[in-house]
């Protein structure tokens, strides 16, 4: 019996030491925060299988987080290894270039170039000949750590998000745990090179989309399930507000279909981080664990949602089997939803019902 007690005590002591080590080595200083109301997956967000019929188009690599549709009907995406590729619906592809980083947001330009938000390299421009130009990788003497998503106005202003001023993509989970809210919405003028910061204090700034007539720009705040709006024109120019609230899932990229619908991609439910919002010590402990431990806690989840131009939910689309797991982008192109995922090897394509 005494041997058993000694053995148990040794195990308890070892666990205590491991917990202490994890706590001390943790690189985060979590803050208490109050989550917005979470309605849960009820009403219009109730689980459904409307994504189950999507077609999966394999890509020659991993992690096509954002997929940009082009005027000729092809798609452009960036992969985990830094390659930028053009794909067609039959699966054929060509390599346009390589950022040497991690491209996570991009948009094709009329001149054949591609503007890229690269989580490791900043804001880039890939020319048709494959050459790469750094547009912006620092602001006010500090590195842009996590350029994430972008949209481009007709007058050549790139609106983009800097997800965190604390961690880059390799440590994105640490930013979610810390809750220091250092994300921001920025702009870069392609003609003048002027770089500005417009909205700060965002809890992991993510998807960016210009609204109708470019009267406003939207930016997603991942952890809170919120979409913020910054007015660009009219009497309210310069004002900002919460445009969409109480989404029960985290929000990644956002897009406007050019007519009447905003699409939001959701890679994970909010529940877990909401539950630990008032437990900073526990979050600090988790932040000190090996990355594979926190990564193993991620769920299989698929959801995209359609909103009208007043910010009201039209419909959510889901898939219990999460065949395209953790959808990070959604764009409506020629009657189809084109979806990307940071952790998948495929692009998802869903034919929308015809009116």
mmCIF file of C-alpha atoms in Angstrom:
data_model
loop_
_atom_site.group_PDB
_atom_site.id
_atom_site.type_symbol
_atom_site.label_atom_id
_atom_site.label_comp_id
_atom_site.label_asym_id
_atom_site.label_seq_id
_atom_site.Cartn_x
_atom_site.Cartn_y
_atom_site.Cartn_z
ATOM 1 C CA UNK A 1 0.000 0.000 0.000
ATOM 2 C CA UNK A 2 2.785 2.433 0.908
ATOM 3 C CA UNK A 3 4.453 1.724 -2.438
ATOM 4 C CA UNK A 4 1.184 2.501 -4.226
ATOM 5 C CA UNK A 5 0.805 5.748 -2.293
ATOM 6 C CA UNK A 6 4.374 6.743 -3.102
ATOM 7 C CA UNK A 7 3.801 5.975 -6.766
ATOM 8 C CA UNK A 8 0.600 8.004 -6.815
ATOM 9 C CA UNK A 9 2.329 10.894 -5.063
ATOM 10 C CA UNK A 10 5.126 10.790 -7.625
ATOM 11 C CA UNK A 11 2.633 10.945 -10.485
ATOM 12 C CA UNK A 12 0.791 13.848 -8.871
ATOM 13 C CA UNK A 13 4.087 15.630 -8.303
ATOM 14 C CA UNK A 14 5.142 15.086 -11.904
ATOM 15 C CA UNK A 15 1.827 16.425 -13.180
ATOM 16 C CA UNK A 16 2.178 19.471 -10.927
ATOM 17 C CA UNK A 17 5.671 20.120 -12.285
ATOM 18 C CA UNK A 18 4.486 19.793 -15.881
ATOM 19 C CA UNK A 19 1.633 22.215 -15.202
ATOM 20 C CA UNK A 20 4.041 24.687 -13.609
ATOM 21 C CA UNK A 21 6.456 24.407 -16.528
ATOM 22 C CA UNK A 22 3.642 24.956 -19.036
ATOM 23 C CA UNK A 23 2.417 27.977 -17.088
ATOM 24 C CA UNK A 24 5.880 29.540 -16.816
ATOM 25 C CA UNK A 25 6.867 28.927 -20.453
ATOM 26 C CA UNK A 26 3.578 30.256 -21.795
ATOM 27 C CA UNK A 27 4.235 33.260 -24.083
ATOM 28 C CA UNK A 28 0.835 34.839 -23.478
ATOM 29 C CA UNK A 29 -0.650 37.143 -20.853
ATOM 30 C CA UNK A 30 -4.374 36.452 -21.198
ATOM 31 C CA UNK A 31 -6.964 39.077 -20.414
ATOM 32 C CA UNK A 32 -10.512 38.598 -19.174
ATOM 33 C CA UNK A 33 -13.042 39.485 -21.846
ATOM 34 C CA UNK A 34 -16.806 39.362 -22.193
ATOM 35 C CA UNK A 35 -18.110 37.423 -25.194
ATOM 36 C CA UNK A 36 -21.047 38.881 -27.123
ATOM 37 C CA UNK A 37 -24.320 37.012 -26.791
ATOM 38 C CA UNK A 38 -24.115 33.592 -28.402
ATOM 39 C CA UNK A 39 -27.522 32.403 -29.675
ATOM 40 C CA UNK A 40 -26.242 28.899 -30.397
ATOM 41 C CA UNK A 41 -27.056 26.892 -33.478
ATOM 42 C CA UNK A 42 -30.773 27.571 -33.478
ATOM 43 C CA UNK A 43 -33.217 29.306 -35.814
ATOM 44 C CA UNK A 44 -31.509 30.221 -39.064
ATOM 45 C CA UNK A 45 -28.241 28.803 -37.748
ATOM 46 C CA UNK A 46 -29.738 25.375 -36.977
ATOM 47 C CA UNK A 47 -27.607 22.501 -38.329
ATOM 48 C CA UNK A 48 -28.423 21.348 -41.859
ATOM 49 C CA UNK A 49 -26.820 19.370 -44.668
ATOM 50 C CA UNK A 50 -26.978 21.965 -47.437
ATOM 51 C CA UNK A 51 -23.224 21.755 -48.060
ATOM 52 C CA UNK A 52 -23.237 17.970 -48.317
ATOM 53 C CA UNK A 53 -23.675 18.063 -52.095
ATOM 54 C CA UNK A 54 -20.609 20.215 -52.705
ATOM 55 C CA UNK A 55 -17.998 18.932 -55.140
ATOM 56 C CA UNK A 56 -14.442 18.752 -53.815
ATOM 57 C CA UNK A 57 -11.804 19.870 -56.294
ATOM 58 C CA UNK A 58 -8.341 18.637 -55.188
ATOM 59 C CA UNK A 59 -5.523 21.167 -55.286
ATOM 60 C CA UNK A 60 -1.838 20.361 -55.880
ATOM 61 C CA UNK A 61 -0.872 21.155 -52.322
ATOM 62 C CA UNK A 62 -2.325 22.060 -48.945
ATOM 63 C CA UNK A 63 -4.368 24.857 -47.462
ATOM 64 C CA UNK A 64 -6.157 26.913 -50.144
ATOM 65 C CA UNK A 65 -7.478 29.372 -47.546
ATOM 66 C CA UNK A 66 -8.772 32.025 -49.946
ATOM 67 C CA UNK A 67 -10.001 31.416 -53.493
ATOM 68 C CA UNK A 68 -10.427 34.373 -55.837
ATOM 69 C CA UNK A 69 -12.597 34.093 -58.942
ATOM 70 C CA UNK A 70 -11.335 35.707 -62.140
ATOM 71 C CA UNK A 71 -13.108 37.232 -65.124
ATOM 72 C CA UNK A 72 -12.262 34.251 -67.349
ATOM 73 C CA UNK A 73 -13.937 31.773 -64.981
ATOM 74 C CA UNK A 74 -10.754 30.395 -63.449
ATOM 75 C CA UNK A 75 -9.782 30.529 -59.776
ATOM 76 C CA UNK A 76 -6.633 31.759 -58.066
ATOM 77 C CA UNK A 77 -5.528 30.545 -54.662
ATOM 78 C CA UNK A 78 -2.451 30.428 -52.437
ATOM 79 C CA UNK A 79 -1.052 27.283 -50.830
ATOM 80 C CA UNK A 80 0.773 26.520 -47.612
ATOM 81 C CA UNK A 81 4.136 26.241 -49.384
ATOM 82 C CA UNK A 82 3.851 29.773 -50.803
ATOM 83 C CA UNK A 83 2.788 28.910 -54.341
ATOM 84 C CA UNK A 84 0.118 30.967 -56.084
ATOM 85 C CA UNK A 85 -1.812 28.854 -58.583
ATOM 86 C CA UNK A 86 -4.542 29.338 -61.142
ATOM 87 C CA UNK A 87 -7.078 26.490 -61.390
ATOM 88 C CA UNK A 88 -10.007 25.649 -63.618
ATOM 89 C CA UNK A 89 -13.074 23.601 -62.783
ATOM 90 C CA UNK A 90 -11.657 20.562 -64.600
ATOM 91 C CA UNK A 91 -8.779 20.441 -62.101
ATOM 92 C CA UNK A 92 -6.016 21.702 -64.383
ATOM 93 C CA UNK A 93 -3.668 24.287 -62.892
ATOM 94 C CA UNK A 94 -0.669 26.476 -63.523
ATOM 95 C CA UNK A 95 1.790 27.961 -61.060
ATOM 96 C CA UNK A 96 1.823 31.752 -61.223
ATOM 97 C CA UNK A 97 4.533 32.366 -58.662
ATOM 98 C CA UNK A 98 5.782 31.752 -55.140
ATOM 99 C CA UNK A 99 5.754 34.226 -52.259
ATOM 100 C CA UNK A 100 8.147 32.226 -50.109
ATOM 101 C CA UNK A 101 5.691 32.784 -47.264
ATOM 102 C CA UNK A 102 2.095 31.871 -46.496
ATOM 103 C CA UNK A 103 -0.449 33.541 -48.820
ATOM 104 C CA UNK A 104 -3.850 33.680 -47.111
ATOM 105 C CA UNK A 105 -5.769 36.373 -48.996
ATOM 106 C CA UNK A 106 -5.559 37.454 -52.618
ATOM 107 C CA UNK A 107 -7.293 39.138 -55.529
ATOM 108 C CA UNK A 108 -6.552 39.239 -59.250
ATOM 109 C CA UNK A 109 -6.102 42.646 -60.895
ATOM 110 C CA UNK A 110 -7.198 43.687 -64.416
ATOM 111 C CA UNK A 111 -3.544 43.917 -65.532
ATOM 112 C CA UNK A 112 -2.952 40.249 -64.712
ATOM 113 C CA UNK A 113 -1.126 40.851 -61.448
ATOM 114 C CA UNK A 114 -2.301 39.426 -58.121
ATOM 115 C CA UNK A 115 -2.416 41.388 -54.857
ATOM 116 C CA UNK A 116 -1.642 39.079 -51.943
ATOM 117 C CA UNK A 117 -1.991 39.237 -48.173
ATOM 118 C CA UNK A 118 0.814 36.977 -46.993
ATOM 119 C CA UNK A 119 0.781 36.109 -43.301
ATOM 120 C CA UNK A 120 4.592 35.997 -43.187
ATOM 121 C CA UNK A 121 5.659 38.516 -45.833
ATOM 122 C CA UNK A 122 3.063 41.298 -45.663
ATOM 123 C CA UNK A 123 1.184 42.875 -48.563
ATOM 124 C CA UNK A 124 2.604 41.738 -51.918
ATOM 125 C CA UNK A 125 2.051 42.098 -55.654
ATOM 126 C CA UNK A 126 2.742 39.177 -57.972
ATOM 127 C CA UNK A 127 3.362 40.359 -61.523
ATOM 128 C CA UNK A 128 2.315 38.351 -64.611
ATOM 129 C CA UNK A 129 5.968 37.433 -65.230
ATOM 130 C CA UNK A 130 6.209 35.835 -61.769
ATOM 131 C CA UNK A 131 8.222 38.625 -60.163
ATOM 132 C CA UNK A 132 7.213 39.686 -56.672
ATOM 133 C CA UNK A 133 6.931 43.198 -55.237
ATOM 134 C CA UNK A 134 6.627 43.971 -51.537
ATOM 135 C CA UNK A 135 4.000 46.682 -51.136
ATOM 136 C CA UNK A 136 3.963 46.935 -47.341
ATOM 137 C CA UNK A 137 5.532 44.852 -44.602
ATOM 138 C CA UNK A 138 5.842 47.375 -41.803
ATOM 139 C CA UNK A 139 3.887 50.280 -40.362
ATOM 140 C CA UNK A 140 5.273 53.035 -38.165
ATOM 141 C CA UNK A 141 8.511 51.132 -37.702
ATOM 142 C CA UNK A 142 6.925 47.815 -36.730
ATOM 143 C CA UNK A 143 6.511 44.700 -38.829
ATOM 144 C CA UNK A 144 3.061 43.825 -40.132
ATOM 145 C CA UNK A 145 2.924 40.427 -38.453
ATOM 146 C CA UNK A 146 -0.167 38.855 -39.959
ATOM 147 C CA UNK A 147 -1.582 40.302 -43.175
ATOM 148 C CA UNK A 148 -4.718 38.207 -43.552
ATOM 149 C CA UNK A 149 -7.408 39.162 -46.072
ATOM 150 C CA UNK A 150 -8.062 41.969 -48.540
ATOM 151 C CA UNK A 151 -10.397 43.649 -50.984
ATOM 152 C CA UNK A 152 -9.527 46.309 -53.553
ATOM 153 C CA UNK A 153 -11.540 49.405 -54.432
ATOM 154 C CA UNK A 154 -12.060 50.672 -57.968
ATOM 155 C CA UNK A 155 -9.672 53.563 -57.293
ATOM 156 C CA UNK A 156 -6.833 51.227 -56.336
ATOM 157 C CA UNK A 157 -6.969 51.199 -52.547
ATOM 158 C CA UNK A 158 -6.215 47.823 -50.987
ATOM 159 C CA UNK A 159 -8.193 47.317 -47.800
ATOM 160 C CA UNK A 160 -6.599 44.568 -45.727
ATOM 161 C CA UNK A 161 -6.566 43.118 -42.251
ATOM 162 C CA UNK A 162 -3.600 42.660 -39.941
ATOM 163 C CA UNK A 163 -4.947 39.883 -37.741
ATOM 164 C CA UNK A 164 -2.614 40.405 -34.800
ATOM 165 C CA UNK A 165 0.258 42.623 -33.721
ATOM 166 C CA UNK A 166 1.366 39.942 -31.258
ATOM 167 C CA UNK A 167 1.582 36.721 -33.244
ATOM 168 C CA UNK A 168 1.871 35.606 -36.860
ATOM 169 C CA UNK A 169 0.121 32.631 -38.423
ATOM 170 C CA UNK A 170 2.240 30.011 -36.669
ATOM 171 C CA UNK A 171 1.019 31.356 -33.330
ATOM 172 C CA UNK A 172 -2.532 32.313 -34.256
ATOM 173 C CA UNK A 173 -3.977 30.078 -31.531
ATOM 174 C CA UNK A 174 -1.950 32.015 -28.958
ATOM 175 C CA UNK A 175 -3.611 35.223 -30.094
ATOM 176 C CA UNK A 176 -7.048 33.652 -29.659
ATOM 177 C CA UNK A 177 -6.113 32.502 -26.156
ATOM 178 C CA UNK A 178 -4.517 35.769 -25.068
ATOM 179 C CA UNK A 179 -7.396 38.028 -26.129
ATOM 180 C CA UNK A 180 -5.167 41.095 -26.294
ATOM 181 C CA UNK A 181 -7.207 42.439 -29.239
ATOM 182 C CA UNK A 182 -4.457 43.868 -31.422
ATOM 183 C CA UNK A 183 -6.027 43.221 -34.841
ATOM 184 C CA UNK A 184 -6.606 46.122 -37.215
ATOM 185 C CA UNK A 185 -8.046 47.184 -40.555
ATOM 186 C CA UNK A 186 -5.551 48.918 -42.835
ATOM 187 C CA UNK A 187 -5.380 50.399 -46.323
ATOM 188 C CA UNK A 188 -2.671 50.735 -48.943
ATOM 189 C CA UNK A 189 -2.969 53.067 -51.931
ATOM 190 C CA UNK A 190 -1.489 51.373 -54.998
ATOM 191 C CA UNK A 191 -0.903 54.707 -56.742
ATOM 192 C CA UNK A 192 0.720 56.666 -53.913
ATOM 193 C CA UNK A 193 2.022 53.958 -51.581
ATOM 194 C CA UNK A 194 0.202 55.550 -48.651
ATOM 195 C CA UNK A 195 -0.383 53.087 -45.808
ATOM 196 C CA UNK A 196 -2.961 53.778 -43.085
ATOM 197 C CA UNK A 197 -4.516 52.067 -40.075
ATOM 198 C CA UNK A 198 -8.253 52.718 -39.715
ATOM 199 C CA UNK A 199 -9.717 50.388 -37.073
ATOM 200 C CA UNK A 200 -7.743 48.912 -34.190
ATOM 201 C CA UNK A 201 -8.466 46.814 -31.121
ATOM 202 C CA UNK A 202 -10.062 43.963 -33.072
ATOM 203 C CA UNK A 203 -10.072 40.439 -31.650
ATOM 204 C CA UNK A 204 -8.255 38.767 -34.542
ATOM 205 C CA UNK A 205 -9.113 40.889 -37.585
ATOM 206 C CA UNK A 206 -9.866 38.679 -40.553
ATOM 207 C CA UNK A 207 -12.092 38.844 -43.651
ATOM 208 C CA UNK A 208 -12.416 42.125 -45.558
ATOM 209 C CA UNK A 209 -15.025 43.118 -48.165
ATOM 210 C CA UNK A 210 -16.168 46.362 -49.741
ATOM 211 C CA UNK A 211 -19.927 46.918 -49.789
ATOM 212 C CA UNK A 212 -22.280 48.222 -52.503
ATOM 213 C CA UNK A 213 -20.876 51.223 -54.415
ATOM 214 C CA UNK A 214 -17.879 51.006 -52.070
ATOM 215 C CA UNK A 215 -19.727 53.171 -49.553
ATOM 216 C CA UNK A 216 -18.321 51.091 -46.717
ATOM 217 C CA UNK A 217 -15.838 48.351 -45.968
ATOM 218 C CA UNK A 218 -16.482 45.364 -43.703
ATOM 219 C CA UNK A 219 -13.990 43.518 -41.525
ATOM 220 C CA UNK A 220 -14.608 40.333 -39.583
ATOM 221 C CA UNK A 221 -13.608 39.933 -35.941
ATOM 222 C CA UNK A 222 -12.997 36.199 -35.757
ATOM 223 C CA UNK A 223 -13.418 35.298 -32.103
ATOM 224 C CA UNK A 224 -16.469 37.427 -31.311
ATOM 225 C CA UNK A 225 -18.455 36.358 -34.377
ATOM 226 C CA UNK A 226 -18.868 40.000 -35.339
ATOM 227 C CA UNK A 227 -18.638 41.977 -38.568
ATOM 228 C CA UNK A 228 -17.594 45.623 -38.259
ATOM 229 C CA UNK A 229 -18.451 48.320 -40.789
ATOM 230 C CA UNK A 230 -16.369 51.401 -41.586
ATOM 231 C CA UNK A 231 -18.170 54.025 -43.643
ATOM 232 C CA UNK A 232 -16.100 55.423 -46.526
ATOM 233 C CA UNK A 233 -18.532 57.836 -48.198
ATOM 234 C CA UNK A 234 -21.371 60.162 -47.294
ATOM 235 C CA UNK A 235 -22.193 61.963 -44.073
ATOM 236 C CA UNK A 236 -20.975 59.058 -41.943
ATOM 237 C CA UNK A 237 -17.592 58.685 -43.639
ATOM 238 C CA UNK A 238 -15.050 57.690 -41.000
ATOM 239 C CA UNK A 239 -17.641 56.296 -38.588
ATOM 240 C CA UNK A 240 -17.547 52.633 -37.595
ATOM 241 C CA UNK A 241 -20.107 50.305 -36.061
ATOM 242 C CA UNK A 242 -20.920 46.667 -35.432
ATOM 243 C CA UNK A 243 -22.809 45.592 -38.550
ATOM 244 C CA UNK A 244 -23.489 41.890 -37.849
ATOM 245 C CA UNK A 245 -23.513 40.423 -34.351
ATOM 246 C CA UNK A 246 -24.345 37.217 -32.516
ATOM 247 C CA UNK A 247 -23.084 34.704 -35.049
ATOM 248 C CA UNK A 248 -22.622 31.477 -33.043
ATOM 249 C CA UNK A 249 -19.429 30.588 -34.894
ATOM 250 C CA UNK A 250 -16.107 32.272 -35.471
ATOM 251 C CA UNK A 251 -15.951 34.309 -38.653
ATOM 252 C CA UNK A 252 -13.130 34.097 -41.164
ATOM 253 C CA UNK A 253 -13.437 35.601 -44.646
ATOM 254 C CA UNK A 254 -16.330 37.639 -45.995
ATOM 255 C CA UNK A 255 -17.352 38.487 -49.566
ATOM 256 C CA UNK A 256 -19.977 40.539 -51.402
ATOM 257 C CA UNK A 257 -21.616 39.004 -54.471
ATOM 258 C CA UNK A 258 -21.952 42.393 -56.144
ATOM 259 C CA UNK A 259 -25.741 42.459 -55.864
ATOM 260 C CA UNK A 260 -27.582 41.637 -52.673
ATOM 261 C CA UNK A 261 -25.730 39.096 -50.541
ATOM 262 C CA UNK A 262 -22.804 38.999 -48.146
ATOM 263 C CA UNK A 263 -21.196 35.612 -47.565
ATOM 264 C CA UNK A 264 -19.383 34.726 -44.330
ATOM 265 C CA UNK A 265 -17.211 31.645 -43.776
ATOM 266 C CA UNK A 266 -17.088 30.099 -40.298
ATOM 267 C CA UNK A 267 -14.309 27.595 -39.480
ATOM 268 C CA UNK A 268 -15.210 26.794 -35.852
ATOM 269 C CA UNK A 269 -17.957 27.258 -33.251
ATOM 270 C CA UNK A 270 -17.446 29.984 -30.650
ATOM 271 C CA UNK A 271 -18.440 27.915 -27.627
ATOM 272 C CA UNK A 272 -15.010 26.797 -26.413
ATOM 273 C CA UNK A 273 -13.314 30.201 -26.334
ATOM 274 C CA UNK A 274 -16.473 31.837 -24.981
ATOM 275 C CA UNK A 275 -16.445 29.382 -22.069
ATOM 276 C CA UNK A 276 -12.887 30.324 -21.091
ATOM 277 C CA UNK A 277 -13.251 34.086 -21.526
ATOM 278 C CA UNK A 278 -13.210 34.659 -17.751
ATOM 279 C CA UNK A 279 -10.466 32.078 -17.043
ATOM 280 C CA UNK A 280 -7.168 33.773 -17.955
ATOM 281 C CA UNK A 281 -5.002 31.480 -15.811
ATOM 282 C CA UNK A 282 -6.325 28.389 -17.540
ATOM 283 C CA UNK A 283 -5.777 29.990 -20.942
ATOM 284 C CA UNK A 284 -2.212 30.871 -19.946
ATOM 285 C CA UNK A 285 -1.653 27.235 -19.050
ATOM 286 C CA UNK A 286 -2.998 26.029 -22.398
ATOM 287 C CA UNK A 287 -0.788 28.571 -24.140
ATOM 288 C CA UNK A 288 2.267 26.889 -22.642
ATOM 289 C CA UNK A 289 1.374 23.443 -23.954
ATOM 290 C CA UNK A 290 2.893 22.086 -27.178
ATOM 291 C CA UNK A 291 1.087 23.359 -30.273
ATOM 292 C CA UNK A 292 -0.110 19.878 -31.212
ATOM 293 C CA UNK A 293 -2.110 19.674 -27.963
ATOM 294 C CA UNK A 294 -4.230 22.761 -28.662
ATOM 295 C CA UNK A 295 -4.430 21.769 -32.320
ATOM 296 C CA UNK A 296 -5.929 18.423 -31.367
ATOM 297 C CA UNK A 297 -8.850 20.239 -29.729
ATOM 298 C CA UNK A 298 -10.093 21.686 -33.027
ATOM 299 C CA UNK A 299 -13.474 20.433 -34.194
ATOM 300 C CA UNK A 300 -14.754 19.054 -37.465
ATOM 301 C CA UNK A 301 -17.066 21.833 -38.577
ATOM 302 C CA UNK A 302 -18.388 23.356 -41.805
ATOM 303 C CA UNK A 303 -20.577 26.449 -42.112
ATOM 304 C CA UNK A 304 -21.076 29.402 -44.421
ATOM 305 C CA UNK A 305 -23.808 32.003 -43.998
ATOM 306 C CA UNK A 306 -25.601 34.422 -46.308
ATOM 307 C CA UNK A 307 -26.663 37.868 -45.047
ATOM 308 C CA UNK A 308 -28.632 40.614 -46.737
ATOM 309 C CA UNK A 309 -27.354 44.168 -47.037
ATOM 310 C CA UNK A 310 -29.009 45.116 -43.753
ATOM 311 C CA UNK A 311 -26.979 42.477 -41.937
ATOM 312 C CA UNK A 312 -29.883 40.061 -41.475
ATOM 313 C CA UNK A 313 -29.318 36.343 -41.854
ATOM 314 C CA UNK A 314 -30.778 34.889 -45.050
ATOM 315 C CA UNK A 315 -29.597 31.326 -44.605
ATOM 316 C CA UNK A 316 -26.765 29.236 -43.206
ATOM 317 C CA UNK A 317 -25.331 26.198 -44.959
ATOM 318 C CA UNK A 318 -23.763 23.290 -43.096
ATOM 319 C CA UNK A 319 -22.426 19.758 -43.367
ATOM 320 C CA UNK A 320 -22.365 17.419 -40.366
ATOM 321 C CA UNK A 321 -19.628 15.345 -42.015
ATOM 322 C CA UNK A 322 -17.478 18.436 -42.622
ATOM 323 C CA UNK A 323 -16.156 17.076 -45.916
ATOM 324 C CA UNK A 324 -14.505 20.446 -46.420
ATOM 325 C CA UNK A 325 -13.428 20.980 -42.844
ATOM 326 C CA UNK A 326 -13.092 24.452 -41.318
ATOM 327 C CA UNK A 327 -14.141 26.574 -44.277
ATOM 328 C CA UNK A 328 -12.186 29.828 -44.275
ATOM 329 C CA UNK A 329 -13.457 31.571 -47.417
ATOM 330 C CA UNK A 330 -16.572 31.677 -49.582
ATOM 331 C CA UNK A 331 -17.197 33.557 -52.824
ATOM 332 C CA UNK A 332 -20.225 33.484 -55.101
ATOM 333 C CA UNK A 333 -19.125 33.094 -58.715
ATOM 334 C CA UNK A 334 -21.401 32.375 -61.691
ATOM 335 C CA UNK A 335 -24.102 30.742 -59.599
ATOM 336 C CA UNK A 336 -21.687 28.689 -57.531
ATOM 337 C CA UNK A 337 -20.177 28.988 -54.076
ATOM 338 C CA UNK A 338 -16.408 28.595 -54.203
ATOM 339 C CA UNK A 339 -14.999 27.715 -50.779
ATOM 340 C CA UNK A 340 -11.481 27.413 -49.396
ATOM 341 C CA UNK A 341 -10.012 25.944 -46.233
ATOM 342 C CA UNK A 342 -6.778 26.596 -44.370
ATOM 343 C CA UNK A 343 -6.416 22.906 -43.465
ATOM 344 C CA UNK A 344 -7.812 21.126 -46.532
ATOM 345 C CA UNK A 345 -6.330 19.784 -49.753
ATOM 346 C CA UNK A 346 -9.398 20.744 -51.775
ATOM 347 C CA UNK A 347 -11.583 23.613 -52.903
ATOM 348 C CA UNK A 348 -15.319 23.184 -52.318
ATOM 349 C CA UNK A 349 -17.800 24.008 -55.092
ATOM 350 C CA UNK A 350 -21.542 24.169 -54.474
ATOM 351 C CA UNK A 351 -24.100 24.848 -57.186
ATOM 352 C CA UNK A 352 -26.633 27.350 -55.860
ATOM 353 C CA UNK A 353 -30.321 26.755 -56.620
ATOM 354 C CA UNK A 354 -31.656 28.770 -59.542
ATOM 355 C CA UNK A 355 -34.551 31.144 -58.919
#
